Coordinates of C-alpha atoms (C1' of nucleotides) in Angstrom, one line a residue:
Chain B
X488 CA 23.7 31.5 7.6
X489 CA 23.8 33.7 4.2
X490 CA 20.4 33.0 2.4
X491 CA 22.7 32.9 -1.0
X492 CA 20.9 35.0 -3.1
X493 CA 22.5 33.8 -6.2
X494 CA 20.0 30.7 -6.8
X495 CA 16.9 31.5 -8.0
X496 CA 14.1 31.4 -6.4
X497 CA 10.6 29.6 -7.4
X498 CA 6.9 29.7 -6.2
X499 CA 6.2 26.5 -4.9
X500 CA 2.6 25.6 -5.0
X501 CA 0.9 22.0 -4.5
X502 CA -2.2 21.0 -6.2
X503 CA -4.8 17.9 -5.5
X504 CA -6.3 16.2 -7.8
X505 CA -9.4 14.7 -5.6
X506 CA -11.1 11.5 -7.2
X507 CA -14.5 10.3 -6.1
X508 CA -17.1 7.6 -7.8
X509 CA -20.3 9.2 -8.2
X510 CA -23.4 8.7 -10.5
X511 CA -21.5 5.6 -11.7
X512 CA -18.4 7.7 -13.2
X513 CA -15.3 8.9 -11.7
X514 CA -15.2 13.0 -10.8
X515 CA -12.9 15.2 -9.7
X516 CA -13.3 17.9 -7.6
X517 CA -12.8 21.1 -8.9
X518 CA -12.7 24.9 -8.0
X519 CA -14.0 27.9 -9.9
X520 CA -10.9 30.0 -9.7
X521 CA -11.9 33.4 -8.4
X522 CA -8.7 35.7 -9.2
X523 CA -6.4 35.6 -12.6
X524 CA -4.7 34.4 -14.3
X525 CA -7.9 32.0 -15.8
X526 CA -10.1 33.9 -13.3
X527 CA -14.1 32.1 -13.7
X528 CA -11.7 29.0 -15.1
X529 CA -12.8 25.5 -13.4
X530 CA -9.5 24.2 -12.1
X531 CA -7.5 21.7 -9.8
X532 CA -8.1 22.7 -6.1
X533 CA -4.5 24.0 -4.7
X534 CA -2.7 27.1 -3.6
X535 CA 0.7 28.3 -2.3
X536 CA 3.3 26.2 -0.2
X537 CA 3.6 28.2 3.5
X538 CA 7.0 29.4 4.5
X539 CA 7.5 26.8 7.4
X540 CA 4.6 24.2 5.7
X541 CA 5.7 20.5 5.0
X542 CA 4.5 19.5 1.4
X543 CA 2.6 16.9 2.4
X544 CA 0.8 19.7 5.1
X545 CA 0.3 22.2 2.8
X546 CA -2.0 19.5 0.5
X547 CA -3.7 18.4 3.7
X548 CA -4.6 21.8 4.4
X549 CA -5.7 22.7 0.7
X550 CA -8.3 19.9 0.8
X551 CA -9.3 20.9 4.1
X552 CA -9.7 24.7 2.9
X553 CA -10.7 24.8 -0.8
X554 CA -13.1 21.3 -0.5
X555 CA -14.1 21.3 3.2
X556 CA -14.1 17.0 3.0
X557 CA -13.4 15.5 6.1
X558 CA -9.5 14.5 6.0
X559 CA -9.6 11.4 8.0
X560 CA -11.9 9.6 5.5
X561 CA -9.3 10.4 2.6
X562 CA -6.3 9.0 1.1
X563 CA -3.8 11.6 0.5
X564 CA -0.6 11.0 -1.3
X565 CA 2.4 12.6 -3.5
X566 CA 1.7 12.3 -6.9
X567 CA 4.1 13.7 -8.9
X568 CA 5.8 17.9 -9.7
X569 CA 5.2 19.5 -12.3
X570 CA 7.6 22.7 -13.5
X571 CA 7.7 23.6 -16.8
X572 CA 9.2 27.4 -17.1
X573 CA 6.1 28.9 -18.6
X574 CA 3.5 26.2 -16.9
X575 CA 2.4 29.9 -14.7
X576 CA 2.2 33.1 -16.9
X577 CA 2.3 35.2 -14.1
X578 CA 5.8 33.4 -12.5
X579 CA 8.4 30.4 -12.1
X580 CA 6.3 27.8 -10.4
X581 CA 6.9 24.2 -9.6
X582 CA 3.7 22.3 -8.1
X583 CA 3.4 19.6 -6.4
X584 CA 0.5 17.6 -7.4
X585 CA -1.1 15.3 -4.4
X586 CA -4.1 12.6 -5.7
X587 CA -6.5 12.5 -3.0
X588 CA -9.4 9.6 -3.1
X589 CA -12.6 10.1 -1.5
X590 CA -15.9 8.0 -0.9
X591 CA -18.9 9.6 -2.4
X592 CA -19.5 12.2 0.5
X593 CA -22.6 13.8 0.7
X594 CA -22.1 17.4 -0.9
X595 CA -18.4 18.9 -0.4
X596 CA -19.1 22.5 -1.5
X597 CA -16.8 25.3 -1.2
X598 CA -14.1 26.3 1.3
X599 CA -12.8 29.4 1.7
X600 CA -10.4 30.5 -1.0
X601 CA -12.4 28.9 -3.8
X602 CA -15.6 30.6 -5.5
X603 CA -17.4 27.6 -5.6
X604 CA -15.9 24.0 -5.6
X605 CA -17.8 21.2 -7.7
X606 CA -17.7 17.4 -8.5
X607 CA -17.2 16.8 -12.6
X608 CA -16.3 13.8 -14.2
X609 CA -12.9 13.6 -15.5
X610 CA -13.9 12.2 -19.1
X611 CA -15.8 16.0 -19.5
X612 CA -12.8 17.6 -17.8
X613 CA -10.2 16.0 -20.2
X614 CA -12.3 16.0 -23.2
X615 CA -12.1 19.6 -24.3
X616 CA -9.0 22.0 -23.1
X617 CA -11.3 23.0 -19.8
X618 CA -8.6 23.1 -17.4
X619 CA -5.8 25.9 -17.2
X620 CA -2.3 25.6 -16.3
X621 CA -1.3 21.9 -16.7
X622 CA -3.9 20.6 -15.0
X623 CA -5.5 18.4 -17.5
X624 CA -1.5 16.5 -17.9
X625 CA -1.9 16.6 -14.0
X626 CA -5.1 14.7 -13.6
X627 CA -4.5 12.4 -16.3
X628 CA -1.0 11.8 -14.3
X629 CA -4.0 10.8 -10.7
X630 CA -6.0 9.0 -12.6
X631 CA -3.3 6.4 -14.1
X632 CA -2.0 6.6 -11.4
X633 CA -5.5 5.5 -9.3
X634 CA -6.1 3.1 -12.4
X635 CA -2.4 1.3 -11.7
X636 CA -2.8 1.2 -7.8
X637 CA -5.8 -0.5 -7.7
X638 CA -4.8 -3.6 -9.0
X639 CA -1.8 -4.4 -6.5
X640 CA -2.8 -2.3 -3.9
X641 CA -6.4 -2.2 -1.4
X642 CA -6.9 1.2 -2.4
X643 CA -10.4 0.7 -4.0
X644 CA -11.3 1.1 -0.5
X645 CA -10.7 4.7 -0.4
X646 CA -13.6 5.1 -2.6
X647 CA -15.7 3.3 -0.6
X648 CA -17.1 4.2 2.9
X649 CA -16.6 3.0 5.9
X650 CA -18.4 -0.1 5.0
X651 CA -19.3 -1.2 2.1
X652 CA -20.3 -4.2 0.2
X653 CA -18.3 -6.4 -2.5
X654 CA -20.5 -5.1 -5.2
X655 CA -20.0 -1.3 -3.9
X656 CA -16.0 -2.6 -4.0
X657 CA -16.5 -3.9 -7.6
X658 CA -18.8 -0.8 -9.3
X659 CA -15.4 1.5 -7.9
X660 CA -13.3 -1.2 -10.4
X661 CA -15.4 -0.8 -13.0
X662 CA -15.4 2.8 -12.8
X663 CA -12.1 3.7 -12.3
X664 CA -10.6 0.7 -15.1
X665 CA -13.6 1.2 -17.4
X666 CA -14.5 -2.0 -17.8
X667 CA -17.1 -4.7 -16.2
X668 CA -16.0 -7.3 -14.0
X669 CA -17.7 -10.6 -13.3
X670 CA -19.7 -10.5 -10.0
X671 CA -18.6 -14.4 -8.8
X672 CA -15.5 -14.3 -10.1
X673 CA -14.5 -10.4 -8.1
X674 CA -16.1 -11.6 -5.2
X675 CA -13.8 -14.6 -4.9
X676 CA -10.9 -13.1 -5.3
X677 CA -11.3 -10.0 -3.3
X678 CA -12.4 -12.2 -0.3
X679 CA -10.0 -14.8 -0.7
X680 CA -7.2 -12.0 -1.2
X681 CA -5.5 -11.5 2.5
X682 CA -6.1 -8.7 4.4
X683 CA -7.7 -6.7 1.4
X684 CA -11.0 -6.4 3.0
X685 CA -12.8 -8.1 6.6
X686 CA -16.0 -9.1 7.2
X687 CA -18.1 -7.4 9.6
X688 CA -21.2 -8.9 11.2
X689 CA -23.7 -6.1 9.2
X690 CA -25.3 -6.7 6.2
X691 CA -27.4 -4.4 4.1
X692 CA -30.1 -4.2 1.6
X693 CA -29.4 -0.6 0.1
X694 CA -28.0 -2.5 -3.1
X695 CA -31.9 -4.4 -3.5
X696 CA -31.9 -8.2 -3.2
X697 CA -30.6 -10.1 -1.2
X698 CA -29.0 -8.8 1.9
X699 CA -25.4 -8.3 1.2
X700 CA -22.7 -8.8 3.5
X701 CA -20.6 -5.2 5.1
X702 CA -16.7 -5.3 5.0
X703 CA -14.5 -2.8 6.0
X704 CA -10.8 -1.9 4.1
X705 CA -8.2 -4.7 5.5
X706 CA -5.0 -4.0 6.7
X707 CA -2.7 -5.2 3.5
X708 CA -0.8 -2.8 2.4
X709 CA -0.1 -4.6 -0.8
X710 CA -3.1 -7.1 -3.0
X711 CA -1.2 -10.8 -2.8
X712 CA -2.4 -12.0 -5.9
X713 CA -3.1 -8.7 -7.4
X714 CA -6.3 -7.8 -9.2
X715 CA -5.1 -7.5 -13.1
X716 CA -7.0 -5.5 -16.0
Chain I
X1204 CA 2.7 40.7 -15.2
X1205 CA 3.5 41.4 -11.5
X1206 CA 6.2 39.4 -9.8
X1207 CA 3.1 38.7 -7.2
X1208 CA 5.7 39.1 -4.2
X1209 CA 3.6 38.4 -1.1
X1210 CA 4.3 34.3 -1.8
X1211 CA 7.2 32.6 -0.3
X1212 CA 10.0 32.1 -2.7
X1213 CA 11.8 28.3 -2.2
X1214 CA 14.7 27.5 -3.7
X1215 CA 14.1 24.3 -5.6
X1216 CA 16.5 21.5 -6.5
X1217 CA 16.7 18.0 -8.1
X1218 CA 18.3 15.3 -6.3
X1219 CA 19.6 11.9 -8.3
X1220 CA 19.4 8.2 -7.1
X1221 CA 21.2 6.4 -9.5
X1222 CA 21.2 3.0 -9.2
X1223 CA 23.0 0.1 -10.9
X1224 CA 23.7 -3.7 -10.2
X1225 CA 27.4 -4.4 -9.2
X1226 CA 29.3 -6.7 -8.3
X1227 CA 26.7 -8.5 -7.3
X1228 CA 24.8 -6.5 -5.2
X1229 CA 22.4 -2.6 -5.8
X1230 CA 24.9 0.0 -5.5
X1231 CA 24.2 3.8 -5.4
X1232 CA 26.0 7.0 -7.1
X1233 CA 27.4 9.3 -4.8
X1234 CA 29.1 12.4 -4.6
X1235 CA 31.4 13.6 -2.2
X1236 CA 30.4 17.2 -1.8
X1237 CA 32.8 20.0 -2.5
X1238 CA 30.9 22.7 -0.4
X1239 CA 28.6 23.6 3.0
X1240 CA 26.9 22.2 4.2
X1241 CA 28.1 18.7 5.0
X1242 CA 31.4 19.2 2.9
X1243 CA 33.4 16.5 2.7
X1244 CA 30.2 13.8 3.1
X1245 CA 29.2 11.2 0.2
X1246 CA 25.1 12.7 -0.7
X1247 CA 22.9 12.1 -3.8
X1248 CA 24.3 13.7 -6.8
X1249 CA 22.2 17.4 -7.7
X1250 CA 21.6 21.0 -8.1
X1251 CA 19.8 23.7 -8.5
X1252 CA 17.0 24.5 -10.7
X1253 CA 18.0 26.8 -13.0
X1254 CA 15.8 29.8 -14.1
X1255 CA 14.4 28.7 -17.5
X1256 CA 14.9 25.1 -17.1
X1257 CA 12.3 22.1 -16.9
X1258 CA 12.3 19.4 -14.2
X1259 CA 12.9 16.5 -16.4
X1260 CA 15.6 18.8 -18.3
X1261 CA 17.3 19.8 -14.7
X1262 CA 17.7 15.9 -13.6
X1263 CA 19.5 15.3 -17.1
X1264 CA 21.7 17.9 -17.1
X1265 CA 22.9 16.9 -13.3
X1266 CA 23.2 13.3 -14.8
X1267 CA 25.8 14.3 -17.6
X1268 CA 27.3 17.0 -15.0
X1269 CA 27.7 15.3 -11.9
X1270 CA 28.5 12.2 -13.4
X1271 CA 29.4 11.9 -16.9
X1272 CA 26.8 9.2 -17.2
X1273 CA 26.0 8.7 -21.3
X1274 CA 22.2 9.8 -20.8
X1275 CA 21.4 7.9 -23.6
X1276 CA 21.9 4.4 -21.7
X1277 CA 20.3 5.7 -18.7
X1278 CA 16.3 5.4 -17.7
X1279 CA 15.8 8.5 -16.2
X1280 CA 11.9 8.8 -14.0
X1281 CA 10.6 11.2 -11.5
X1282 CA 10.8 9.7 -8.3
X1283 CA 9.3 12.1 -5.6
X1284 CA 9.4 15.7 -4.0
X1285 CA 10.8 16.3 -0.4
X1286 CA 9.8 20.1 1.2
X1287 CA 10.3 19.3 5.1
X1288 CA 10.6 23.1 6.1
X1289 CA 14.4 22.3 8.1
X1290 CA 15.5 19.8 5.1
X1291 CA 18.5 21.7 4.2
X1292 CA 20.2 24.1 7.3
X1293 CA 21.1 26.9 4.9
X1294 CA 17.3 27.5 3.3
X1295 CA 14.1 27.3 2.7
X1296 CA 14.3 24.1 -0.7
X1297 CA 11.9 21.8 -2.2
X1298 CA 14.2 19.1 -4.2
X1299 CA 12.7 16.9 -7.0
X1300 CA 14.2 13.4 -7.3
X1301 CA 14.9 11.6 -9.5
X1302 CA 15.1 8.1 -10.0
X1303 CA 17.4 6.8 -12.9
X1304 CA 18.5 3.5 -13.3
X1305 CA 22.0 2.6 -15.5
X1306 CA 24.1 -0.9 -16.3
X1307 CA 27.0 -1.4 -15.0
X1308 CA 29.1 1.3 -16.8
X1309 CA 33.0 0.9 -17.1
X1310 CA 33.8 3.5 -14.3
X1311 CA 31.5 6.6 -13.9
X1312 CA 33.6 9.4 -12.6
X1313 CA 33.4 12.6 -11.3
X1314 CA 32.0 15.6 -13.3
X1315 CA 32.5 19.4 -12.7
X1316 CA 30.5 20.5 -9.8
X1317 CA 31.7 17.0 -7.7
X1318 CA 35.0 16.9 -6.3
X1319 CA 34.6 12.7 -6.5
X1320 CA 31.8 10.0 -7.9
X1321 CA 31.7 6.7 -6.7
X1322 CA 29.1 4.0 -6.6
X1323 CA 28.3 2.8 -3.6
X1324 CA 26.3 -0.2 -1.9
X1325 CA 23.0 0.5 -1.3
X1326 CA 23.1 -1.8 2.0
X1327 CA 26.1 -0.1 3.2
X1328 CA 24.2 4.1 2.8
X1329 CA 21.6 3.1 4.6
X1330 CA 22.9 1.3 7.4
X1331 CA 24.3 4.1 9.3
X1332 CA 23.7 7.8 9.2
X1333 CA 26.0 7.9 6.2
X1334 CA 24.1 10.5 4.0
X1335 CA 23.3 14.1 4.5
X1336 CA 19.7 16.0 4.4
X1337 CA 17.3 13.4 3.6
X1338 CA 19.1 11.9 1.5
X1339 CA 18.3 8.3 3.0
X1340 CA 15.1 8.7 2.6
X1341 CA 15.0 9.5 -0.6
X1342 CA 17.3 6.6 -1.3
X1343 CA 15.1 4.6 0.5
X1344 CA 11.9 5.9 -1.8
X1345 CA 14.1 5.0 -4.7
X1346 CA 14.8 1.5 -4.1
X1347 CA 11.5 0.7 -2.9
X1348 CA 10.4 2.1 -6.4
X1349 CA 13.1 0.0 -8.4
X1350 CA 11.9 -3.0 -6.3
X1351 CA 8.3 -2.7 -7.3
X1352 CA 8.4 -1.6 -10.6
X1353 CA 10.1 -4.9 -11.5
X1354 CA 6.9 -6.6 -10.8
X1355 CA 4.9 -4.8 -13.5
X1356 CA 7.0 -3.6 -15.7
X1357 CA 10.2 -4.3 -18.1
X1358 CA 12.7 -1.9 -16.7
X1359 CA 14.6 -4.6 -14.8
X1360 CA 16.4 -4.3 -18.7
X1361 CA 17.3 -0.8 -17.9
X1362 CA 19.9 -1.9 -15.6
X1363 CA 21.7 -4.5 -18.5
X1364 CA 23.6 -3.5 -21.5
X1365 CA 21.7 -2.9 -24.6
X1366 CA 22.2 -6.8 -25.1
X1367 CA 21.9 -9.2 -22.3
X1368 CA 21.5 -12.8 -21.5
X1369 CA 18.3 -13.7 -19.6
X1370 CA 20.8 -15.5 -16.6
X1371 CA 21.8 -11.5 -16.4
X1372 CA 18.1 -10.3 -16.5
X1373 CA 17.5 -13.0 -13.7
X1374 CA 20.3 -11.7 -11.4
X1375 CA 19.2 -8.0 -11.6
X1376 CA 16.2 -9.7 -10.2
X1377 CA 17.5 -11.6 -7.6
X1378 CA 19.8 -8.0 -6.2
X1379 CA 17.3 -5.8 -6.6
X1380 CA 15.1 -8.0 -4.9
X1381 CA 17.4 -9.7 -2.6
X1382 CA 16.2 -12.9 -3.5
X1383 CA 17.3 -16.2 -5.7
X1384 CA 14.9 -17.3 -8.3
X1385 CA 15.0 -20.7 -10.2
X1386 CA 16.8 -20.0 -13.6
X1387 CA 14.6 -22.4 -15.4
X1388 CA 11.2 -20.9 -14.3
X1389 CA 12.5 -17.4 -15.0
X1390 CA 13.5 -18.1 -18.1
X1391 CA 10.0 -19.8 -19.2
X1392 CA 8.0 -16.4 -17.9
X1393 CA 10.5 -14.0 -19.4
X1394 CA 10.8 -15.5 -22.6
X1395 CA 6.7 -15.9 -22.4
X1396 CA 6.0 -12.6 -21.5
X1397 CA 5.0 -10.3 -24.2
X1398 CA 7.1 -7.8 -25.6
X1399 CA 9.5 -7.8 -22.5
X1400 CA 12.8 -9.4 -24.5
X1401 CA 13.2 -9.7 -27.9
X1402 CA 15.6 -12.4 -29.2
X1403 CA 19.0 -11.7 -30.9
X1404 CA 20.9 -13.7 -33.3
X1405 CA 23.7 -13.6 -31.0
X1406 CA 24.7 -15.8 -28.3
X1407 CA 27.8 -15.0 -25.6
X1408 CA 29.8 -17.3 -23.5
X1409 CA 30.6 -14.3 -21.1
X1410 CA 28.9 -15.8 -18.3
X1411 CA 30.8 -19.2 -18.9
X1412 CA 29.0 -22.9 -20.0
X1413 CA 26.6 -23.5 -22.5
X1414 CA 26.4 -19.9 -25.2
X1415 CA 23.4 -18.2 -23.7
X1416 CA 21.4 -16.0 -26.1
X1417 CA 21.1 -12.4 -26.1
X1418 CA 18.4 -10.6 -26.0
X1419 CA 17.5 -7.0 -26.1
X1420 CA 14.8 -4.6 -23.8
X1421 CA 11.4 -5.4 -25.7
X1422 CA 8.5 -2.4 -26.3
X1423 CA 6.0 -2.8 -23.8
X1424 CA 5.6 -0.7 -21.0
X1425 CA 4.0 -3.2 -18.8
X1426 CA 4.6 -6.9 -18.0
X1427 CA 1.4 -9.1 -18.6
X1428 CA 2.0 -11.3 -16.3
X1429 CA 3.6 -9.4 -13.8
X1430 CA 6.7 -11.1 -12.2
X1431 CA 5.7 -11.1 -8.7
X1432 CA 8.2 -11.0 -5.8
Chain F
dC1448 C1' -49.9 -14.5 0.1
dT1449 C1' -47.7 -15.5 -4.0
dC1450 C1' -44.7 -14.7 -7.5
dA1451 C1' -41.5 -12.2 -10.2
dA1452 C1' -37.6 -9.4 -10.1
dT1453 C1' -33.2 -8.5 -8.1
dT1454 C1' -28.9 -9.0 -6.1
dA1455 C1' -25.6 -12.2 -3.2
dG1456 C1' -22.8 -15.7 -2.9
dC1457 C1' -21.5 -20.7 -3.8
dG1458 C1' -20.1 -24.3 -7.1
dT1459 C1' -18.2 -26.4 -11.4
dC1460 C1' -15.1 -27.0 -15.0
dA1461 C1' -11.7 -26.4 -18.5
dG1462 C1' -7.7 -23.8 -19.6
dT1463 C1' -3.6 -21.7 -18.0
dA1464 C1' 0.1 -20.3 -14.9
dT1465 C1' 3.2 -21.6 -11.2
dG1466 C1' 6.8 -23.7 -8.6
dA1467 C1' 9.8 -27.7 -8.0
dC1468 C1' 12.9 -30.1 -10.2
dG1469 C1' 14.8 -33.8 -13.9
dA1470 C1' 17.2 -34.1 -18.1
dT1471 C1' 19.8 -32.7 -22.0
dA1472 C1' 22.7 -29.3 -24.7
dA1473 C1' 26.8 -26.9 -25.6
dG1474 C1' 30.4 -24.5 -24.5
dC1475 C1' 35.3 -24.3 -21.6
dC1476 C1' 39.4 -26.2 -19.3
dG1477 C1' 42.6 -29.3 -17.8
Chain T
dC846 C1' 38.6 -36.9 -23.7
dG847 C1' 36.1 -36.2 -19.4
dG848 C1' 34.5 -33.3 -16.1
dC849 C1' 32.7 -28.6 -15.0
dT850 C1' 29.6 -25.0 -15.9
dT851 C1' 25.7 -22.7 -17.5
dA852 C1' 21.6 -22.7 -20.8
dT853 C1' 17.5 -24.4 -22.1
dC854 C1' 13.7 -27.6 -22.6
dG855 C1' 10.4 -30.8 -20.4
dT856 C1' 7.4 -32.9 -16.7
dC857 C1' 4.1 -32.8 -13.3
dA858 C1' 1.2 -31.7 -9.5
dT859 C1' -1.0 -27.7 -7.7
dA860 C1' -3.1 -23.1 -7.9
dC861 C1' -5.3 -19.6 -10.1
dT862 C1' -8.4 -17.7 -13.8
dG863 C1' -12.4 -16.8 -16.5
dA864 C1' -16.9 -18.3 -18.0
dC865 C1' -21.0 -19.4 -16.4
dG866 C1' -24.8 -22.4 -13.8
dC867 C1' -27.3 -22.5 -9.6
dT868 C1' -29.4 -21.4 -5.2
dA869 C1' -30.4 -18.0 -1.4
dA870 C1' -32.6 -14.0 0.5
dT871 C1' -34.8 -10.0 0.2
dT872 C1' -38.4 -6.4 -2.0
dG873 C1' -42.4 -5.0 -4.2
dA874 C1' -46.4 -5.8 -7.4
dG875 C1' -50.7 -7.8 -7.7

DNA sequence: CTCAATTAGCGTCAGTATGACGATAAGCCG
DNA sequence: CGGCTTATCGTCATACTGACGCTAATTGAG
């Protein structure tokens, strides 16, 4: 089988936007990039699709390399490719952008290829022209699209840990929508909402108060009503 | 700037579901294709990336090429990206789909690069092992993506003519969906909703009865209420 | 030990949306 | 004209929503 030369050929590279609620804010995880172009530049985690790599592969193993967070606690999906001819000075890329969200995890620090890999919030990153490449167009793209999912979907829970209260589930809404939320009326409908989140016997104090019940993420794939802005 | 050959190179394409609402049912645009592999099979109208060309730019030009589509009429959104290393038999390719969705055009028909065009029923590609690469999957993505972006937003209109009666709207709905909905309640939330149809001073007997008004797509991007399934 | 502070979680109530369906309107066709 | 078809408006019981009052259960200060 010829290998027909006469199409051109483009670096394929898949980037992650990784979203977590800390401090009371929503950050993303970023690298220090340690080669050119934007050398010293802090940027979207990522790197170069393998030869025989699936895409979805390649962005489990960048998060597993570059941010060191342990995959099984973290929702990983496509987000959306970016290729604009001059989008790499040094070549013809197209990227694949993955949005990963994580639970507040201890202290992910660097992997490997990166320099040094922090948490910033994403209203610093997209205030001023920080990131290089397309990045800032590609984390705005994750965090609408984090914004839009947690109203029909029980992703909220991704930011949460294993366990967690209602009010843990609520501060992640308030967060990620930028808003506040009334306490009675959220913890109605999240608990009355099938299969978006099950009790568990625990309860917990670390909030202050009165002892607050533990859930766990439900099963749903889908919110039935959905939780609206 | 060095050509930085120690990455893989991948050939990268854009792949088309085009969708529109039929005689009565979702139907798909496909191609028959004119070359190996899988000559002779109906796939998902695309190409290949061309050197200096943007995504966005790539999936419009196989639009007007493959199928002679007037762009202008079409809604025309990223869908997903597909790099399974063994997707296509002759290389190493990352495709880009796209998901665009048209009316129900006179009779779209083949362009230059496709030896035939023809719409087909969504139902009918996916029952068997009609299409080629993963091109069922991909269809599969694409529907699922039609489906649920009726919920929240107005593009259900994208699939009527640039006027349309709300009886029209309704049975996008119901194909897309595979549903039936009662005409009188969808016509209360549609004609409620905010910004999703705006009202003409024309009315049509095209559907037979009572004149129905036309209406045209309105300007916002979201539906508040959501239509839910 | 008591009390204030804090957070959880239940209850109420009025306004609104929803789904089921009746009734009327306004064309067409024979 | 009378019946057929589809559009559009109206009704009504029920469900959901947002605003907010109230009680419960803990911690920590004094």
């Amino acid at each position: 089988m010829s290998d027909l030369p006469d199409y051109p050929r483009v670096a394929v590279t898949v980037d992650l936007v990784v979203l977590t609620v800390r401090d009371g804010e929503l950050q993303v995880l970023t690298i220090r990039r340690g080669e050119e172009p934007f050398r010293g530049r802090w940027a979207l985690p990522g790197g170069f699709l393998r030869p025989r790599e699936d895409l979805h592969a390649a962005a489990a193993r960048e998060l597993m390399e570059e941010t060191a967070l342990p995959a099984e606690h973290v929702h990983l999906e496509q987000l959306a490719s970016y290729g604009a001819p001059d989008r790499d000075p040094r070549m013809r890329t197209v990227t694949v952008a993955y949005l990963a969200l994580a639970p507040d995890l201890p202290t992910p620090e660097a992997g490997s290829d990166a320099a040094d890999a922090r948490w910033q919030p994403v209203h610093t990153m997209l205030a001023g022209a920080e990131l290089p490449f397309d990045h800032a167009e590609i984390l705005r793209d994750g965090v609408e699209r984090a914004r839009a999912k947690l109203e029909y979907t029980p992703l909220a829970t991704a930011f949460c840990a294993a366990t967690f209260t209602i009010a843990e589930l609520r501060r992640v809404y308030e967060v990620v929508w930028d808003t506040t939320l009334d306490a009675r009326n959220f913890h109605r409908k999240v608990t009355k909402t099938e299969g978006f989140v099950v009790e568990t016997p625990e309860t917990t104090t670390r909030d202050g108060g009165r002892p607050a019940r533990l859930y766990r993420a439900g099963s749903a794939p889908r919110l039935h009503p959905p939780l609206l802005r």
